[in-house]
CSV table of N, CA and C in Angstrom, one decimal:
chain,number,residue,atom,x,y,z
H,1,MET,N,82.7,-27.1,214.2
H,1,MET,CA,83.3,-25.9,213.8
H,1,MET,C,83.6,-25.1,215.1
H,2,ILE,N,84.8,-24.6,215.2
H,2,ILE,CA,85.2,-23.8,216.3
H,2,ILE,C,84.8,-22.3,216.1
H,3,ALA,N,84.2,-21.7,217.1
H,3,ALA,CA,83.7,-20.4,217.0
H,3,ALA,C,84.9,-19.4,216.8
H,4,PRO,N,84.8,-18.4,215.9
H,4,PRO,CA,85.9,-17.5,215.7
H,4,PRO,C,86.0,-16.5,216.9
H,5,GLU,N,87.1,-15.9,217.0
H,5,GLU,CA,87.3,-14.9,218.0
H,5,GLU,C,86.5,-13.7,217.6
H,6,ILE,N,86.2,-12.8,218.6
H,6,ILE,CA,85.4,-11.6,218.3
H,6,ILE,C,86.2,-10.4,218.6
H,7,THR,N,86.4,-9.6,217.6
H,7,THR,CA,87.2,-8.4,217.8
H,7,THR,C,86.4,-7.3,218.6
H,8,ASP,N,87.1,-6.4,219.1
H,8,ASP,CA,86.5,-5.3,219.8
H,8,ASP,C,85.6,-4.5,218.9
H,9,HIS,N,86.1,-4.3,217.6
H,9,HIS,CA,85.3,-3.6,216.6
H,9,HIS,C,84.0,-4.3,216.3
H,10,ALA,N,84.1,-5.6,216.1
H,10,ALA,CA,82.8,-6.3,215.9
H,10,ALA,C,81.9,-6.3,217.1
H,11,LEU,N,82.4,-6.4,218.3
H,11,LEU,CA,81.6,-6.3,219.5
H,11,LEU,C,80.9,-4.9,219.5
H,12,LEU,N,81.6,-3.8,219.3
H,12,LEU,CA,81.1,-2.5,219.3
H,12,LEU,C,79.9,-2.3,218.3
H,13,ARG,N,80.2,-2.8,217.0
H,13,ARG,CA,79.2,-2.7,216.0
H,13,ARG,C,77.9,-3.5,216.3
H,14,TRP,N,78.1,-4.7,216.9
H,14,TRP,CA,77.0,-5.5,217.3
H,14,TRP,C,76.1,-4.8,218.4
H,15,MET,N,76.8,-4.2,219.3
H,15,MET,CA,76.1,-3.5,220.4
H,15,MET,C,75.3,-2.3,219.8
H,16,GLU,N,76.0,-1.7,218.8
H,16,GLU,CA,75.3,-0.5,218.2
H,16,GLU,C,74.2,-0.9,217.3
H,17,ARG,N,74.4,-1.8,216.4
H,17,ARG,CA,73.5,-2.1,215.3
H,17,ARG,C,72.4,-3.1,215.7
H,18,VAL,N,72.7,-4.0,216.6
H,18,VAL,CA,71.7,-5.0,217.0
H,18,VAL,C,71.0,-4.6,218.2
H,19,HIS,N,71.7,-4.0,219.2
H,19,HIS,CA,71.1,-3.8,220.5
H,19,HIS,C,70.8,-2.3,220.7
H,20,GLY,N,71.1,-1.4,219.7
H,20,GLY,CA,70.7,0.0,219.7
H,20,GLY,C,71.5,0.8,220.7
H,21,VAL,N,72.7,0.4,221.0
H,21,VAL,CA,73.6,1.3,221.9
H,21,VAL,C,73.9,2.5,221.1
H,22,ASP,N,73.7,3.7,221.7
H,22,ASP,CA,74.0,4.9,221.0
H,22,ASP,C,75.5,5.3,221.1
H,23,VAL,N,76.2,4.8,220.2
H,23,VAL,CA,77.7,5.0,220.2
H,23,VAL,C,78.1,6.5,220.0
H,24,ALA,N,77.3,7.2,219.3
H,24,ALA,CA,77.6,8.6,219.1
H,24,ALA,C,77.6,9.4,220.4
H,25,THR,N,76.6,9.1,221.2
H,25,THR,CA,76.5,9.8,222.5
H,25,THR,C,77.6,9.4,223.4
H,26,TRP,N,78.0,8.1,223.4
H,26,TRP,CA,79.2,7.6,224.2
H,26,TRP,C,80.5,8.3,223.7
H,27,ARG,N,80.6,8.4,222.4
H,27,ARG,CA,81.8,9.0,221.8
H,27,ARG,C,81.9,10.5,222.3
H,28,ALA,N,80.7,11.2,222.3
H,28,ALA,CA,80.7,12.6,222.7
H,28,ALA,C,81.1,12.7,224.2
H,29,LEU,N,80.6,11.8,225.0
H,29,LEU,CA,81.0,11.8,226.4
H,29,LEU,C,82.5,11.5,226.6
H,30,MET,N,83.0,10.6,225.8
H,30,MET,CA,84.4,10.3,225.9
H,30,MET,C,85.3,11.5,225.4
H,31,ARG,N,84.8,12.1,224.4
H,31,ARG,CA,85.5,13.3,223.9
H,31,ARG,C,85.6,14.4,224.9
H,32,ALA,N,84.5,14.6,225.6
H,32,ALA,CA,84.4,15.7,226.6
H,32,ALA,C,85.4,15.3,227.8
H,33,GLU,N,85.4,14.1,228.2
H,33,GLU,CA,86.4,13.7,229.2
H,33,GLU,C,87.8,13.8,228.7
H,34,LEU,N,88.0,13.4,227.5
H,34,LEU,CA,89.4,13.5,226.9
H,34,LEU,C,89.8,15.0,226.9
H,35,GLU,N,89.0,15.9,226.4
H,35,GLU,CA,89.3,17.3,226.4
H,35,GLU,C,89.6,17.8,227.8
H,36,ALA,N,88.8,17.4,228.8
H,36,ALA,CA,89.1,17.9,230.1
H,36,ALA,C,90.5,17.3,230.6
H,37,SER,N,90.8,16.1,230.3
H,37,SER,CA,92.0,15.5,230.6
H,37,SER,C,93.2,16.2,230.0
H,38,MET,N,93.0,16.6,228.7
H,38,MET,CA,94.1,17.3,228.0
H,38,MET,C,94.3,18.6,228.6
H,39,GLU,N,93.3,19.3,229.0
H,39,GLU,CA,93.5,20.7,229.6
H,39,GLU,C,94.2,20.6,230.9
H,40,ALA,N,93.9,19.5,231.7
H,40,ALA,CA,94.5,19.4,233.0
H,40,ALA,C,95.9,18.7,233.0
H,41,TYR,N,96.3,18.1,231.8
H,41,TYR,CA,97.5,17.3,231.8
H,41,TYR,C,98.7,18.2,232.0
H,42,ASP,N,99.6,17.8,232.9
H,42,ASP,CA,100.8,18.6,233.3
H,42,ASP,C,102.1,17.8,232.9
H,43,GLY,N,102.0,16.7,232.1
H,43,GLY,CA,103.1,16.0,231.7
H,43,GLY,C,103.5,14.8,232.6
H,44,ARG,N,102.8,14.7,233.7
H,44,ARG,CA,103.0,13.6,234.6
H,44,ARG,C,102.0,12.5,234.5
H,45,GLU,N,102.4,11.2,234.6
H,45,GLU,CA,101.4,10.1,234.6
H,45,GLU,C,100.9,9.9,236.0
H,46,ASP,N,99.6,9.7,236.1
H,46,ASP,CA,99.0,9.4,237.4
H,46,ASP,C,98.4,8.0,237.3
H,47,LEU,N,99.1,7.0,237.9
H,47,LEU,CA,98.7,5.6,237.8
H,47,LEU,C,97.6,5.3,238.8
H,48,THR,N,97.1,6.2,239.5
H,48,THR,CA,96.1,6.0,240.5
H,48,THR,C,94.7,6.2,240.0
H,49,VAL,N,94.6,6.6,238.7
H,49,VAL,CA,93.3,6.9,238.1
H,49,VAL,C,93.3,6.2,236.7
H,50,PRO,N,92.2,5.9,236.1
H,50,PRO,CA,92.1,5.4,234.7
H,50,PRO,C,92.7,6.5,233.8
H,51,GLY,N,93.1,6.1,232.6
H,51,GLY,CA,93.6,7.0,231.7
H,51,GLY,C,93.3,6.7,230.2
H,52,PHE,N,93.6,7.7,229.4
H,52,PHE,CA,93.5,7.5,227.9
H,52,PHE,C,94.9,7.4,227.4
H,53,VAL,N,95.2,6.4,226.5
H,53,VAL,CA,96.5,6.3,225.9
H,53,VAL,C,96.4,6.8,224.5
H,54,VAL,N,97.2,7.9,224.2
H,54,VAL,CA,97.2,8.6,223.0
H,54,VAL,C,98.5,8.4,222.2
H,55,CYS,N,98.3,8.1,220.9
H,55,CYS,CA,99.5,7.9,220.1
H,55,CYS,C,99.2,8.5,218.7
H,56,ASP,N,100.1,9.4,218.2
H,56,ASP,CA,99.8,10.1,216.9
H,56,ASP,C,98.5,10.7,216.9
H,57,GLN,N,98.1,11.5,217.9
H,57,GLN,CA,96.9,12.2,217.9
H,57,GLN,C,95.6,11.4,217.9
H,58,THR,N,95.7,10.1,218.3
H,58,THR,CA,94.6,9.2,218.3
H,58,THR,C,94.6,8.4,219.6
H,59,VAL,N,93.4,8.4,220.2
H,59,VAL,CA,93.2,7.6,221.4
H,59,VAL,C,93.2,6.1,221.0
H,60,VAL,N,94.2,5.3,221.4
H,60,VAL,CA,94.3,4.0,221.0
H,60,VAL,C,93.7,3.0,222.0
H,61,THR,N,93.6,3.4,223.2
H,61,THR,CA,92.9,2.6,224.2
H,61,THR,C,92.7,3.4,225.5
H,62,CYS,N,91.9,2.8,226.4
H,62,CYS,CA,91.7,3.4,227.7
H,62,CYS,C,92.2,2.3,228.7
H,63,VAL,N,92.9,2.7,229.8
H,63,VAL,CA,93.4,1.8,230.7
H,63,VAL,C,92.9,2.0,232.1
H,64,SER,N,93.0,1.0,232.9
H,64,SER,CA,92.5,1.1,234.3
H,64,SER,C,93.6,1.7,235.1
H,65,ALA,N,93.3,2.0,236.4
H,65,ALA,CA,94.2,2.7,237.3
H,65,ALA,C,95.5,2.0,237.5
H,66,ASP,N,95.5,0.7,237.5
H,66,ASP,CA,96.7,-0.1,237.8
H,66,ASP,C,97.5,-0.5,236.6
H,67,CYS,N,97.1,0.0,235.4
H,67,CYS,CA,97.8,-0.4,234.2
H,67,CYS,C,98.9,0.5,233.9
H,68,ARG,N,100.1,0.0,233.5
H,68,ARG,CA,101.3,0.8,233.3
H,68,ARG,C,101.6,0.9,231.8
H,69,ALA,N,100.7,0.5,230.9
H,69,ALA,CA,100.9,0.5,229.5
H,69,ALA,C,101.2,1.9,229.0
H,70,THR,N,102.3,2.1,228.3
H,70,THR,CA,102.6,3.4,227.6
H,70,THR,C,103.1,3.2,226.2
H,71,ARG,N,102.9,2.0,225.7
H,71,ARG,CA,103.4,1.8,224.3
H,71,ARG,C,102.2,1.4,223.4
H,72,ALA,N,102.2,1.9,222.2
H,72,ALA,CA,101.2,1.6,221.2
H,72,ALA,C,101.8,0.5,220.3
H,73,ARG,N,101.0,0.0,219.4
H,73,ARG,CA,101.5,-1.0,218.5
H,73,ARG,C,102.7,-0.5,217.8
H,74,GLY,N,103.6,-1.5,217.4
H,74,GLY,CA,104.8,-1.2,216.7
H,74,GLY,C,105.8,-0.5,217.6
H,75,GLY,N,105.6,-0.5,219.0
H,75,GLY,CA,106.6,0.0,219.9
H,75,GLY,C,106.6,1.5,219.9
H,76,LYS,N,105.6,2.2,219.3
H,76,LYS,CA,105.5,3.6,219.4
H,76,LYS,C,105.3,4.1,220.8
H,77,THR,N,105.9,5.2,221.1
H,77,THR,CA,105.7,5.8,222.4
H,77,THR,C,104.3,6.5,222.4
H,78,ALA,N,103.6,6.3,223.5
H,78,ALA,CA,102.3,6.9,223.6
H,78,ALA,C,102.2,7.7,224.9
H,79,ILE,N,101.3,8.6,225.0
H,79,ILE,CA,101.1,9.4,226.2
H,79,ILE,C,99.9,8.9,226.9
H,80,ARG,N,100.0,8.7,228.3
H,80,ARG,CA,98.9,8.3,229.1
H,80,ARG,C,98.4,9.5,229.8
H,81,LEU,N,97.2,9.9,229.4
H,81,LEU,CA,96.5,11.0,230.0
H,81,LEU,C,95.6,10.6,231.1
H,82,PRO,N,95.8,11.0,232.3
H,82,PRO,CA,94.9,10.7,233.4
H,82,PRO,C,93.5,11.2,233.1
H,83,ARG,N,92.5,10.3,233.4
H,83,ARG,CA,91.2,10.7,233.1
H,83,ARG,C,90.7,11.6,234.2
H,84,ILE,N,90.1,12.7,233.8
H,84,ILE,CA,89.5,13.7,234.7
H,84,ILE,C,88.0,13.5,234.6
H,85,ALA,N,87.3,13.1,235.6
H,85,ALA,CA,85.9,12.9,235.6
H,85,ALA,C,85.1,14.1,236.0
């Protein structure tokens, strides 16, 4: 039998439920960083820092400094908010 692929969702739940990773605390930290990024956002993309990709008022992914992704699934336009640490 070939092992199935593991989705990001399954990995996250495994880390949370089996290994005790406190996802709520990490979510709060991410929300605080996201809010700071939103306050500082001036409409320009900064590809020299990591960022949050937001589509339809939802963070759909986080990208590294060298990633140029600005599209969400279905070809929707997304905003790339530079991460403010």
